[in-house]
Tab-separated table of C-alpha atoms and ligand atoms in Angstrom:
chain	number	residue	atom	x	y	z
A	1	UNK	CA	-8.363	7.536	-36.317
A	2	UNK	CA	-8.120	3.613	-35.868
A	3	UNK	CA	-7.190	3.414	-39.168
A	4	UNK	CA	-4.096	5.102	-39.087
A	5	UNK	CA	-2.896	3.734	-35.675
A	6	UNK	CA	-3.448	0.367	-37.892
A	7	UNK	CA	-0.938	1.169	-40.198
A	8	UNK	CA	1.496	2.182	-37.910
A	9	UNK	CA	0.430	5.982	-37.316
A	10	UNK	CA	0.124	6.507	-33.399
A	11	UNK	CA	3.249	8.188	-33.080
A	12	UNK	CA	2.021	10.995	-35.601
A	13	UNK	CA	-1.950	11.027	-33.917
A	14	UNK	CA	-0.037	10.968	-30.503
A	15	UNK	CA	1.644	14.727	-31.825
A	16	UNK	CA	-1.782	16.222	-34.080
A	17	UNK	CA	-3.891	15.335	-31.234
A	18	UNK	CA	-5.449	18.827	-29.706
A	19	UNK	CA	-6.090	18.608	-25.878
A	20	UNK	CA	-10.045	19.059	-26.782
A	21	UNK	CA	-9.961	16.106	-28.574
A	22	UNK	CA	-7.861	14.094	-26.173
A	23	UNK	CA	-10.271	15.374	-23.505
A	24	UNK	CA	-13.084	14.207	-25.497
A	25	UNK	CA	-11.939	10.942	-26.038
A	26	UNK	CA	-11.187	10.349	-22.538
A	27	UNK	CA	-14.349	11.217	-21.223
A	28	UNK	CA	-16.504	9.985	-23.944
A	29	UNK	CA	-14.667	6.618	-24.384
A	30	UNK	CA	-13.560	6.213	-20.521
A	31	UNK	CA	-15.212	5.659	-17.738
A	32	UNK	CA	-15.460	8.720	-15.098
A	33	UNK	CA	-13.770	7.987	-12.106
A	34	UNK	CA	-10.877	10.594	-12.636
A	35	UNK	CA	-10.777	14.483	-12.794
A	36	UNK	CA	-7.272	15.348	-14.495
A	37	UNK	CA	-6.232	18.761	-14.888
A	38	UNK	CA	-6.750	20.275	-18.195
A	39	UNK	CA	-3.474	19.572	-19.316
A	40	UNK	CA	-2.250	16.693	-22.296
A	41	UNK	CA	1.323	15.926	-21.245
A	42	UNK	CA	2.913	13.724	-24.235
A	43	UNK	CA	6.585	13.896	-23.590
A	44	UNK	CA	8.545	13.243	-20.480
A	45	UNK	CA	12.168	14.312	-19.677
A	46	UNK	CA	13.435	13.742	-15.507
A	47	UNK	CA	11.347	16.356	-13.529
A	48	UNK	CA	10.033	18.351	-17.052
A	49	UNK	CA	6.814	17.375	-18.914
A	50	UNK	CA	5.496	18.904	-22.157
A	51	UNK	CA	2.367	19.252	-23.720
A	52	UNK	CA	1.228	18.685	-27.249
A	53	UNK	CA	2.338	22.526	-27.562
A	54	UNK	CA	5.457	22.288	-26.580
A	55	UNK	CA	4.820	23.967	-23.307
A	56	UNK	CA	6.869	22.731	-20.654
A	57	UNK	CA	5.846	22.447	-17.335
A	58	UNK	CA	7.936	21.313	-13.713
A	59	UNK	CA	6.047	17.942	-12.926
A	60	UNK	CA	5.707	17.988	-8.704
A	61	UNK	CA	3.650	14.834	-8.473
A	62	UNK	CA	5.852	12.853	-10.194
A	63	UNK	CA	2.881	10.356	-10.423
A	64	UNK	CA	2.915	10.149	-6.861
A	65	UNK	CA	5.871	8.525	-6.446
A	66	UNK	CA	5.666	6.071	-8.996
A	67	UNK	CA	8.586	8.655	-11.240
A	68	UNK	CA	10.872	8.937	-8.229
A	69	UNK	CA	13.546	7.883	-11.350
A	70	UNK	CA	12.840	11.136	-13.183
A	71	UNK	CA	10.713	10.471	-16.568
A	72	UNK	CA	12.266	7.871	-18.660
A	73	UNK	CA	15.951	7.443	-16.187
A	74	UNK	CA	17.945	6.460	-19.198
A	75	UNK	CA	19.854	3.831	-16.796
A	76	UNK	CA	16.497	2.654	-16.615
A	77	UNK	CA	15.381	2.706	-19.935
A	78	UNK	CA	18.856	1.249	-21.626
A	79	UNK	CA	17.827	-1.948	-19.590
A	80	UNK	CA	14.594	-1.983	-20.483
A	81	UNK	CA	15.385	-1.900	-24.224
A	82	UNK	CA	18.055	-4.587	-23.752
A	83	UNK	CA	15.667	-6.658	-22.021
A	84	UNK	CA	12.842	-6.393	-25.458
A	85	UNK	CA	15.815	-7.735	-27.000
A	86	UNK	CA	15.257	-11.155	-24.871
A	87	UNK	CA	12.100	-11.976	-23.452
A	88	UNK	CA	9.112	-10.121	-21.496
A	89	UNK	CA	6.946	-12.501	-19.894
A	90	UNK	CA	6.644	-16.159	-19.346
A	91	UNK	CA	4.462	-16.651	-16.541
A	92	UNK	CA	5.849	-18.022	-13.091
A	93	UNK	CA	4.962	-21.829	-14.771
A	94	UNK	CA	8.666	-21.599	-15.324
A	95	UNK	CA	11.840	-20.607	-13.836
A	96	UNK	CA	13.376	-17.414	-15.529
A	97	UNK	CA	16.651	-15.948	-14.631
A	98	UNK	CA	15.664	-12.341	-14.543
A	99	UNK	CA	13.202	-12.876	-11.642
A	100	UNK	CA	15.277	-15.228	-9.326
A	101	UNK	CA	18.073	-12.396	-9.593
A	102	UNK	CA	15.031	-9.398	-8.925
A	103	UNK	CA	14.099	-11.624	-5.875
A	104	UNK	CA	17.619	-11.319	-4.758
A	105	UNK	CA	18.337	-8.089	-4.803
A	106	UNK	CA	14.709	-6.894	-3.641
A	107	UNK	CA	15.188	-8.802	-0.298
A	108	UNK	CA	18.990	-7.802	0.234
A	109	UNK	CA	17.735	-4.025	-0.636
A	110	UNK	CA	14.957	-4.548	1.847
A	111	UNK	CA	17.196	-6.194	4.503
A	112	UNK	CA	14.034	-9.168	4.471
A	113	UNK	CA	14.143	-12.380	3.840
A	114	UNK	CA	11.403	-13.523	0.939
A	115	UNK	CA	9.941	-11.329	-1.735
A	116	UNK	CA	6.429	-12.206	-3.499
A	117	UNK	CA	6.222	-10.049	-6.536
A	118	UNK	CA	2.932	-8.202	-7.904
A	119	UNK	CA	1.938	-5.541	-9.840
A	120	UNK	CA	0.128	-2.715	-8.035
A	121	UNK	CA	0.232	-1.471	-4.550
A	122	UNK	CA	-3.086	-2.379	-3.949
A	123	UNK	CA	-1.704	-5.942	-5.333
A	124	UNK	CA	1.303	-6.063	-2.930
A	125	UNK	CA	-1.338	-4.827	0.106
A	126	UNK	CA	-3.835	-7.649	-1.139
A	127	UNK	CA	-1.044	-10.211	-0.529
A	128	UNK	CA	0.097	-8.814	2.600
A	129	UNK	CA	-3.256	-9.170	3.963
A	130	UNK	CA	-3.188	-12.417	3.016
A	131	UNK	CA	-0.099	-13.752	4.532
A	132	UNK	CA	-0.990	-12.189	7.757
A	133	UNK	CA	-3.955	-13.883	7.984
A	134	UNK	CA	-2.515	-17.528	7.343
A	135	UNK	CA	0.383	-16.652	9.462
A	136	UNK	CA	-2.192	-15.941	12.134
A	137	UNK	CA	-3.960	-19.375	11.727
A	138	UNK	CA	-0.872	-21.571	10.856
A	139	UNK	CA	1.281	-19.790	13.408
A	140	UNK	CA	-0.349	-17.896	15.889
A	141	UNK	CA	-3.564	-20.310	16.117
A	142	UNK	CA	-6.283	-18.031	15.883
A	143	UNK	CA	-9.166	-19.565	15.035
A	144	UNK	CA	-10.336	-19.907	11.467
A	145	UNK	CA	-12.219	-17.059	10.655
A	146	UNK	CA	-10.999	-14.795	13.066
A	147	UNK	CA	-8.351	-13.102	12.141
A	148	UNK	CA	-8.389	-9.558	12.735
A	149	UNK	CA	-5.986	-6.881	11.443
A	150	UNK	CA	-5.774	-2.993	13.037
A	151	UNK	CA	-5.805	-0.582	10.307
A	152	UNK	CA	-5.460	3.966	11.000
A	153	UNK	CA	-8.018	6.049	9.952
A	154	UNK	CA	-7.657	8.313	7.217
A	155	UNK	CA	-5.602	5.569	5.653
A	156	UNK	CA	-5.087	4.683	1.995
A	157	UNK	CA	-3.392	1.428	0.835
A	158	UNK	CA	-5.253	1.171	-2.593
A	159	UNK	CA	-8.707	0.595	-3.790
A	160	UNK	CA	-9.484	-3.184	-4.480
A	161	UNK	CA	-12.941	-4.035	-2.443
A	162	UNK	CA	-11.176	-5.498	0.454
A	163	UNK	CA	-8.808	-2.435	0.644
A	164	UNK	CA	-11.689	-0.034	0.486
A	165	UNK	CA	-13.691	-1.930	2.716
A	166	UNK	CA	-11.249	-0.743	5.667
A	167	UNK	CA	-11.325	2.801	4.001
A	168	UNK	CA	-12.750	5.640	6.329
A	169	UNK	CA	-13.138	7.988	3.164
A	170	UNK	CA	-16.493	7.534	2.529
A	171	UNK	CA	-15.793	8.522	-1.624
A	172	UNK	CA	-13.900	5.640	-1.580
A	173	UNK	CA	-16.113	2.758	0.147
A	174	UNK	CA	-19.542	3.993	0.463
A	175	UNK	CA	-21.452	2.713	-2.661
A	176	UNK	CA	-19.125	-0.422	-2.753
A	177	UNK	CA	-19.800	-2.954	-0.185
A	178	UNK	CA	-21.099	-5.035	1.522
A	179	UNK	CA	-16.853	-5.688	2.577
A	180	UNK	CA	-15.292	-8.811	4.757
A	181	UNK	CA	-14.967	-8.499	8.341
A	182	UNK	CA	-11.355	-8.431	10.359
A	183	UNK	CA	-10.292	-5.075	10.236
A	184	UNK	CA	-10.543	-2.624	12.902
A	185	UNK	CA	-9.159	1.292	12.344
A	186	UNK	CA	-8.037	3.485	14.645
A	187	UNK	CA	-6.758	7.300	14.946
A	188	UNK	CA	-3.475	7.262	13.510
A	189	UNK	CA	-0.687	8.273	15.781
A	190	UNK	CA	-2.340	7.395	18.714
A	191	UNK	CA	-0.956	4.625	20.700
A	192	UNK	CA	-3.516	4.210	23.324
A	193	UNK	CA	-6.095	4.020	20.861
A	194	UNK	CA	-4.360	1.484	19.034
A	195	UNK	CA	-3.358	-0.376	22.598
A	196	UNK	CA	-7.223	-0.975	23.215
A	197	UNK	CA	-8.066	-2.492	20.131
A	198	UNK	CA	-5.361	-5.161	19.849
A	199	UNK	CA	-7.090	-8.687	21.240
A	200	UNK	CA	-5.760	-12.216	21.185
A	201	UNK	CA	-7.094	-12.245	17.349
A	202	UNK	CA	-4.840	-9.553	16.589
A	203	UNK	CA	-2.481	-10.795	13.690
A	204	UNK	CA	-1.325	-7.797	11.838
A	205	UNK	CA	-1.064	-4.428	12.702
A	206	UNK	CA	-0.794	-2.159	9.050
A	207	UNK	CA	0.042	1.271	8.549
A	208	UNK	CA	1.631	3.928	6.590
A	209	UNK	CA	4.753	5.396	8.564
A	210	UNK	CA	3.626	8.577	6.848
A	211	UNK	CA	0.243	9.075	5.696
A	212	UNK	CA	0.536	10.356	2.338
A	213	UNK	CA	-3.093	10.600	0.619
A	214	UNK	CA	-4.162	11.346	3.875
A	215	UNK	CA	-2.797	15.058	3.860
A	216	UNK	CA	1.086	14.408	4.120
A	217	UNK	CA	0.835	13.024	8.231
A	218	UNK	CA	3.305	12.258	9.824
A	219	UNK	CA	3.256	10.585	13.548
A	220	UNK	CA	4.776	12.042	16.655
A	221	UNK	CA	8.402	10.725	17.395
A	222	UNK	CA	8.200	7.206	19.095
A	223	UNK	CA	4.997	6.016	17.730
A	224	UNK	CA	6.478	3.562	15.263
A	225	UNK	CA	8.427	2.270	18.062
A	226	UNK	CA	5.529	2.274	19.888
A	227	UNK	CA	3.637	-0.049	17.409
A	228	UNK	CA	6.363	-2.276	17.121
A	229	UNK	CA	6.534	-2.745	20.317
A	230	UNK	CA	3.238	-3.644	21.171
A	231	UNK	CA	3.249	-6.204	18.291
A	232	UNK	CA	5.547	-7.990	19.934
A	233	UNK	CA	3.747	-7.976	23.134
A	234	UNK	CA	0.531	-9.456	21.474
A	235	UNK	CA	2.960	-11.778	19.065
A	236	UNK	CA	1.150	-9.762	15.900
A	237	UNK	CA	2.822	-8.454	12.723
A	238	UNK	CA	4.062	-4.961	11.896
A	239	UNK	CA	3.347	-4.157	7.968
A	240	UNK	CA	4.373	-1.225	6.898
A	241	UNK	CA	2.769	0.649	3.992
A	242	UNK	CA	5.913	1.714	1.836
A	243	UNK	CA	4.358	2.043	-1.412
A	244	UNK	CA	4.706	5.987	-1.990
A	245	UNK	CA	6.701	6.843	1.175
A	246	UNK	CA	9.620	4.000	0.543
A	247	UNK	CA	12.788	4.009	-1.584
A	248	UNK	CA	14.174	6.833	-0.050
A	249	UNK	CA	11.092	9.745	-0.579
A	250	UNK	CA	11.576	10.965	3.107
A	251	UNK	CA	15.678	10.701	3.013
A	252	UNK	CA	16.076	7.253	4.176
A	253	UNK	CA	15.735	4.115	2.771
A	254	UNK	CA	12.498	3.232	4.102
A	255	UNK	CA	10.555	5.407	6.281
A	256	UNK	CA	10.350	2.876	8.590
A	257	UNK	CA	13.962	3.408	9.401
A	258	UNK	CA	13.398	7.646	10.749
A	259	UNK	CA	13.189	4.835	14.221
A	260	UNK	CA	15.727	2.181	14.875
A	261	UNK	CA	13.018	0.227	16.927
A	262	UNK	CA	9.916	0.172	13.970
A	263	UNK	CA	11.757	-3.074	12.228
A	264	UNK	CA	8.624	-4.812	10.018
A	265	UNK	CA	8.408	-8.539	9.793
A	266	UNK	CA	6.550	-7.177	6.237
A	267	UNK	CA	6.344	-4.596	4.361
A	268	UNK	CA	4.059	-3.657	0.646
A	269	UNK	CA	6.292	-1.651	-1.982
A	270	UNK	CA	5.635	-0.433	-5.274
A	271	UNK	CA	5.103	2.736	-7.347
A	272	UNK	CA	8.927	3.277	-8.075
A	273	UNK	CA	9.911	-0.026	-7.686
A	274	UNK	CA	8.892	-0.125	-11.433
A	275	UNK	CA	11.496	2.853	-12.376
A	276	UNK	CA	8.906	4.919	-13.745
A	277	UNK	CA	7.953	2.894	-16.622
A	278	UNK	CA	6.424	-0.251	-15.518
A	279	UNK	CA	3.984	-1.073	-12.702
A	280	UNK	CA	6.121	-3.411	-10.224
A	281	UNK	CA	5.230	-4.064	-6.804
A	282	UNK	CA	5.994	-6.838	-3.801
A	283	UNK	CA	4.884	-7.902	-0.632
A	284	UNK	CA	8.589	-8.471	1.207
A	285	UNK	CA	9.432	-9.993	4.701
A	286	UNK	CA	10.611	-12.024	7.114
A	287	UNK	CA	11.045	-15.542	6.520
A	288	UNK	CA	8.802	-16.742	9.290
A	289	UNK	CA	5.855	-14.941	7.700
A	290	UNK	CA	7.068	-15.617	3.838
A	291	UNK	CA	6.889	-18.870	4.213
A	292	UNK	CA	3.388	-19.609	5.006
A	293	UNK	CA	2.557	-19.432	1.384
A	294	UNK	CA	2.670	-22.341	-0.007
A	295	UNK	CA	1.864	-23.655	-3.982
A	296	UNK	CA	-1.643	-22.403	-5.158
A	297	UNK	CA	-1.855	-19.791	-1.898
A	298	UNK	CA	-1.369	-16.842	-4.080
A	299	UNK	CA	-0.244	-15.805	-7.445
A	300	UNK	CA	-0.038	-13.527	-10.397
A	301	UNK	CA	0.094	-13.772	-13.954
A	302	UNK	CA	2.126	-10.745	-14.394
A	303	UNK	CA	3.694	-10.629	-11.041
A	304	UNK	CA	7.514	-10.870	-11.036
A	305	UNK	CA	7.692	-10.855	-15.033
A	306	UNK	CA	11.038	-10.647	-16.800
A	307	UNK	CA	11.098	-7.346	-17.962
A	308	UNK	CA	9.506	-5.983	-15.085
A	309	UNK	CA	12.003	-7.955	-13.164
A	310	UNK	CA	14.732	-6.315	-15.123
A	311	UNK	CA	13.496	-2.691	-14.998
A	312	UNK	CA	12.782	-3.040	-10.873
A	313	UNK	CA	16.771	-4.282	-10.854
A	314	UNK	CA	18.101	-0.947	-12.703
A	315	UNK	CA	15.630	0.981	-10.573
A	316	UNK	CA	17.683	-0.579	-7.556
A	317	UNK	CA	20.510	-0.224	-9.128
A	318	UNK	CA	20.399	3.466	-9.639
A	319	UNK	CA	19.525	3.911	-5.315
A	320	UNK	CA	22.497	2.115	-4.764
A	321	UNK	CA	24.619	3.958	-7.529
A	322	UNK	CA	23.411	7.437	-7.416
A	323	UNK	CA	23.674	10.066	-4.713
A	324	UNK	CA	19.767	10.163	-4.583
A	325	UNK	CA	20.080	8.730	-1.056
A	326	UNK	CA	21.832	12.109	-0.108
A	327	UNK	CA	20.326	14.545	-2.013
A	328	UNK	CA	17.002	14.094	-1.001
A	329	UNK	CA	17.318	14.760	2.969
A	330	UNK	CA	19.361	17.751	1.515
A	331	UNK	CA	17.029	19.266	-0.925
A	332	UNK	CA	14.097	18.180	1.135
A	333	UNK	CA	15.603	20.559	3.909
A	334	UNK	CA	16.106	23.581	1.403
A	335	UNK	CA	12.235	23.208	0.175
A	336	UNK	CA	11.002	23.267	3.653
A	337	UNK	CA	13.107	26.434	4.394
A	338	UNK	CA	11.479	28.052	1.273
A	339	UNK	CA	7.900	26.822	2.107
A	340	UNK	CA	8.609	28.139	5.590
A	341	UNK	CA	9.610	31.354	4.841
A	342	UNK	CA	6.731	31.491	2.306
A	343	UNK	CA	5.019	34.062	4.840
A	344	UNK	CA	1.495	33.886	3.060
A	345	UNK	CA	-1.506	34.421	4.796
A	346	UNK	CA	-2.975	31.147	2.737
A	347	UNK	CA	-0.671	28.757	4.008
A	348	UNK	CA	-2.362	26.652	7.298
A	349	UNK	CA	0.942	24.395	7.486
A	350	UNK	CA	3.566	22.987	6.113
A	351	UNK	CA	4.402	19.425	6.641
A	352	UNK	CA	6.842	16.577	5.142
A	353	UNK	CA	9.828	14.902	5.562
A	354	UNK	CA	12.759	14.531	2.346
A	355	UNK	CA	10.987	14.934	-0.498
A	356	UNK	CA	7.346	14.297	0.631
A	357	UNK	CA	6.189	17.715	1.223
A	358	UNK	CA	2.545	19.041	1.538
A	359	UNK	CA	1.168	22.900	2.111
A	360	UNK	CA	-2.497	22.769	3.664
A	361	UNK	CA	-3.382	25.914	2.772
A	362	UNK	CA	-6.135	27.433	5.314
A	363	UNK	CA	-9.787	26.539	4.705
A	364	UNK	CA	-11.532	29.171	1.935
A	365	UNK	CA	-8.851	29.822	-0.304
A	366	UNK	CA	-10.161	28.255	-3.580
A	367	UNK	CA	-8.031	25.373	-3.834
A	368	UNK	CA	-9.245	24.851	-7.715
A	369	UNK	CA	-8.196	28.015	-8.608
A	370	UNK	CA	-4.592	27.852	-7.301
A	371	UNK	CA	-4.458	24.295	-9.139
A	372	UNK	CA	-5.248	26.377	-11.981
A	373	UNK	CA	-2.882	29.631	-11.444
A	374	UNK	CA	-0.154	26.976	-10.276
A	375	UNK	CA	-0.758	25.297	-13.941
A	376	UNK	CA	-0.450	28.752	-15.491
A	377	UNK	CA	2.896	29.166	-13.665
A	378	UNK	CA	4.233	25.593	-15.496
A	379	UNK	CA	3.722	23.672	-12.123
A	380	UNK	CA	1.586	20.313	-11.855
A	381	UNK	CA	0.494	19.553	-8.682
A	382	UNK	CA	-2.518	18.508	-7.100
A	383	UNK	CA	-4.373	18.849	-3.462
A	384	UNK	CA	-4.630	15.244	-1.594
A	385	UNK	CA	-7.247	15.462	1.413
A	386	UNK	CA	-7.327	18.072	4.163
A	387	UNK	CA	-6.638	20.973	1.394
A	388	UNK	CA	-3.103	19.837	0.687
A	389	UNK	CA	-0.971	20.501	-1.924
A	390	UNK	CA	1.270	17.375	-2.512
A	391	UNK	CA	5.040	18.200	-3.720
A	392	UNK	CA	6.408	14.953	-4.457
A	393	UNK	CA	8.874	15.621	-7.428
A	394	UNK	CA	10.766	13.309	-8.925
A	395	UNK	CA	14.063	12.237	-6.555
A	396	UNK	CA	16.495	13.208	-9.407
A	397	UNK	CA	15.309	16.866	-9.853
A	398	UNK	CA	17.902	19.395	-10.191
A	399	UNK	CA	17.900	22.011	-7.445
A	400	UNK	CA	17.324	24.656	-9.447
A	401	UNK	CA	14.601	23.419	-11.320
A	402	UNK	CA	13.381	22.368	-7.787
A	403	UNK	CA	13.960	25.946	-6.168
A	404	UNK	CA	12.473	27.702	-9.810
A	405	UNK	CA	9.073	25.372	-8.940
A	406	UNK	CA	8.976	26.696	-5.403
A	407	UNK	CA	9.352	30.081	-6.487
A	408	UNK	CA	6.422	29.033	-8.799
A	409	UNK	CA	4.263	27.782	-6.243
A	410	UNK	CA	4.457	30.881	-3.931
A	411	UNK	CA	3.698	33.013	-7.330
A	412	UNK	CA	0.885	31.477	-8.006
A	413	UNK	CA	-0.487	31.253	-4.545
A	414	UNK	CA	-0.223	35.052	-4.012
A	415	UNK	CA	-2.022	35.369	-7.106
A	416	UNK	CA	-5.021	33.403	-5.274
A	417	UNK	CA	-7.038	35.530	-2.496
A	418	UNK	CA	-7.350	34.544	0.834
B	501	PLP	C1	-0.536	4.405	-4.279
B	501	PLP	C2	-0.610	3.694	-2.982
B	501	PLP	C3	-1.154	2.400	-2.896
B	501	PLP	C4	-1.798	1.702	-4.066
B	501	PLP	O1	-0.953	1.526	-5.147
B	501	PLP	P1	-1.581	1.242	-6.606
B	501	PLP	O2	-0.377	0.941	-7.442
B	501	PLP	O3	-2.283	2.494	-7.035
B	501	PLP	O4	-2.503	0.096	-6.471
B	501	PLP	C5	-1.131	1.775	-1.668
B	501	PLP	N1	-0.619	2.371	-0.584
B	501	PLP	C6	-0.084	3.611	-0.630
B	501	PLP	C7	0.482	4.226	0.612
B	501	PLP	C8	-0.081	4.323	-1.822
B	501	PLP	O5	0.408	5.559	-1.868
């Protein structure tokens, strides 16, 4: 095998590659912290995925938001390629031209101030966390040490050890410890809850405006108002989580922004910041919390790279060009009408906003085996917690191919029994 990807042959191993032995090499080779659906997907086309078959499937993850783009946007791609033709990293040692114009037009597309550019979520989180804190010291005058920041259960903002150390999904933190102190968590939504755990050490409050991993949650009307304003009574920060739920997912810009009043002085993005094709992420904000980092505070080898630089610009450049920021309120509204009328006896709830949509289906229907029939039926899709099924399809899907999935989904969940 080795040999011929040495002399140039991984294009033609990529295409005689069965799924048994991809499988096989995957689990024998990789470590096993995954469970992937039986399924090899080697080609990529907007919201369609094939295998090394030639089946075709309708892909309604979408990578979780990371292919909000479609698979391989070729606005997104053309750059890319132009961009090989240049340069693709140089390190932030020096001053590059690509990433002084992707710091630009991240903070004008934010409506921020400052932009410090990662890689992963968990990355941009990591460095949120981290400019809270010294903006707590440095500005608010906590004492050294003390800093405490007010996380929501059920939360998920990535899994580096400080991340999972605030975790209340015990699969995620429970065998990795022992974690830092100064974060509290509590019930998400809840604003008196929240209220009683602020203190003078208080410097950040984060959350997700929707919880996505967490089941598709959303919070009653207000409460993002609610959390803003109570940040300001305390002087603390408001982060918002925008990795998967940002970029317009839900319909707007940022979810943030379903409440005039829930304005962030920070917030993390990432997943399609990077068009589909390249991991790109940022921690973006206000000046008066940006500029507490000073030289050797943070940094990233990768972070804010030229060709990742370029590829997050066309990725901006297609929100601002495309009518994704109207479609997706529109089409969001049609799916939710479908999943509605649905009418099956599995289906608990149906929850989401745009195109963020999740069906808890009730407990006892054998949510493996509708992952399976919904495979059969050329759908890929996946349950988060709380028995779930995410729909987060690419924003660029085509209505029909959209309405053809649902039809799909409720297919292969009557196929299921109750
Ligand atoms: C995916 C996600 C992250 C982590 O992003 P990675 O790129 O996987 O590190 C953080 N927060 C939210 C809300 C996410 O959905």
């Amino acid at each position: 095998m080795w040999e011929k990807i040495k002399s140039g042959g991984l294009r033609s191993m990529v295409d005689s590659l069965s799924m048994q032995e991809a499988t096989d090499l995957t689990f024998t080779y990789g470590t096993m912290n995954y469970k992937p659906l039986p399924v090899n997907i080697i080609r990529g086309e907007n919201a369609r995925v094939w295998d090394e078959t030639g089946r075709e499937y309708i892909d309604c993850i979408g990578a979780y938001s990371a292919v909000s783009h479609g698979h391989l946007s070729p606005n997104v791609v053309k750059i890319a390629k132009e961009q090989l033709d240049n340069i693709a990293v140089v390190s932030r040692a020096f001053i590059n031209a690509e990433v002084g114009l992707f710091l630009h037009g991240l903070a004008t597309f934010c409506e921020l101030d400052r932009v410090c550019p990662m890689n992963t979520g968990a990355e941009a989180i990591e460095t949120c966390i981290k400019l809270a804190r010294k903006w707590g010291y440095t500005k608010k005058g906590v004492a050294l040490g003390d800093a405490e920041i007010i996380v929501f259960d059920n939360n998920f903002h990535g899994r580096t050890t400080t991340i999972v150390g605030f975790s209340t999904e015990g699969d995620y933190n429970k065998y990795f410890g022992p974690y830092g102190a100064g974060f509290k968590s509590v019930p998400f939504g809840d604003i008196d809850a929240l209220r009683a755990a602020i203190t003078p050490n208080t410097v950040a409050i984060l959350a997700e405006p929707i919880q996505a991993e967490g089941g598709i949650l959303i919070p009653p009307d207000g409460w993002m108002t609610q959390v803003r304003e109570l940040a300001d009574e305390h002087n603390a920060l408001v982060i918002w989580d925008e990795i998967q739920v940002g970029f317009y997912r839900t319909g707007k810009k940022f979810a943030w922004m379903h409440e005039s009043g829930a304005e962030p002085d920070l917030i993390a993005v990432g997943k399609p910041l990077g068009g589909g094709i390249l991991p790109v992420s940022a921690a973006v904000g206000k000046n008066h919390v940006m500029e507490v980092f000073q030289p050797g505070d943070h940094g990233s080898t990768f972070g804010g790279n030229p060709l990742g630089s370029a590829v997050a610009l066309a990725a901006l450049a297609e929100f601002e060009t495309s009518d994704i920021p109207t479609r997706v309120a529109e089409l969001g509204g049609k799916a939710m009408d479908f999943l509605n009328n649905m009418n099956l006896p599995h289906v608990q709830e149906v929850r989401g906003r745009g195109l963020l949509l999740g069906i808890e289906v009730k407990e006892g229907v054998d949510t493996k085996a509708l992952s399976q029939e919904l495979m059969a039926q050329g759908v890929l899709t996946k349950e988060t917690r709380k028995r779930t099924f995410r729909l987060t399809p690419p924003l660029t899907i085509e209505e029909d191919t959209l309405m053809d999935a649902l039809q799909r989904v409720e297919k292969a969940m009557s196929a299921v029994p109750v």
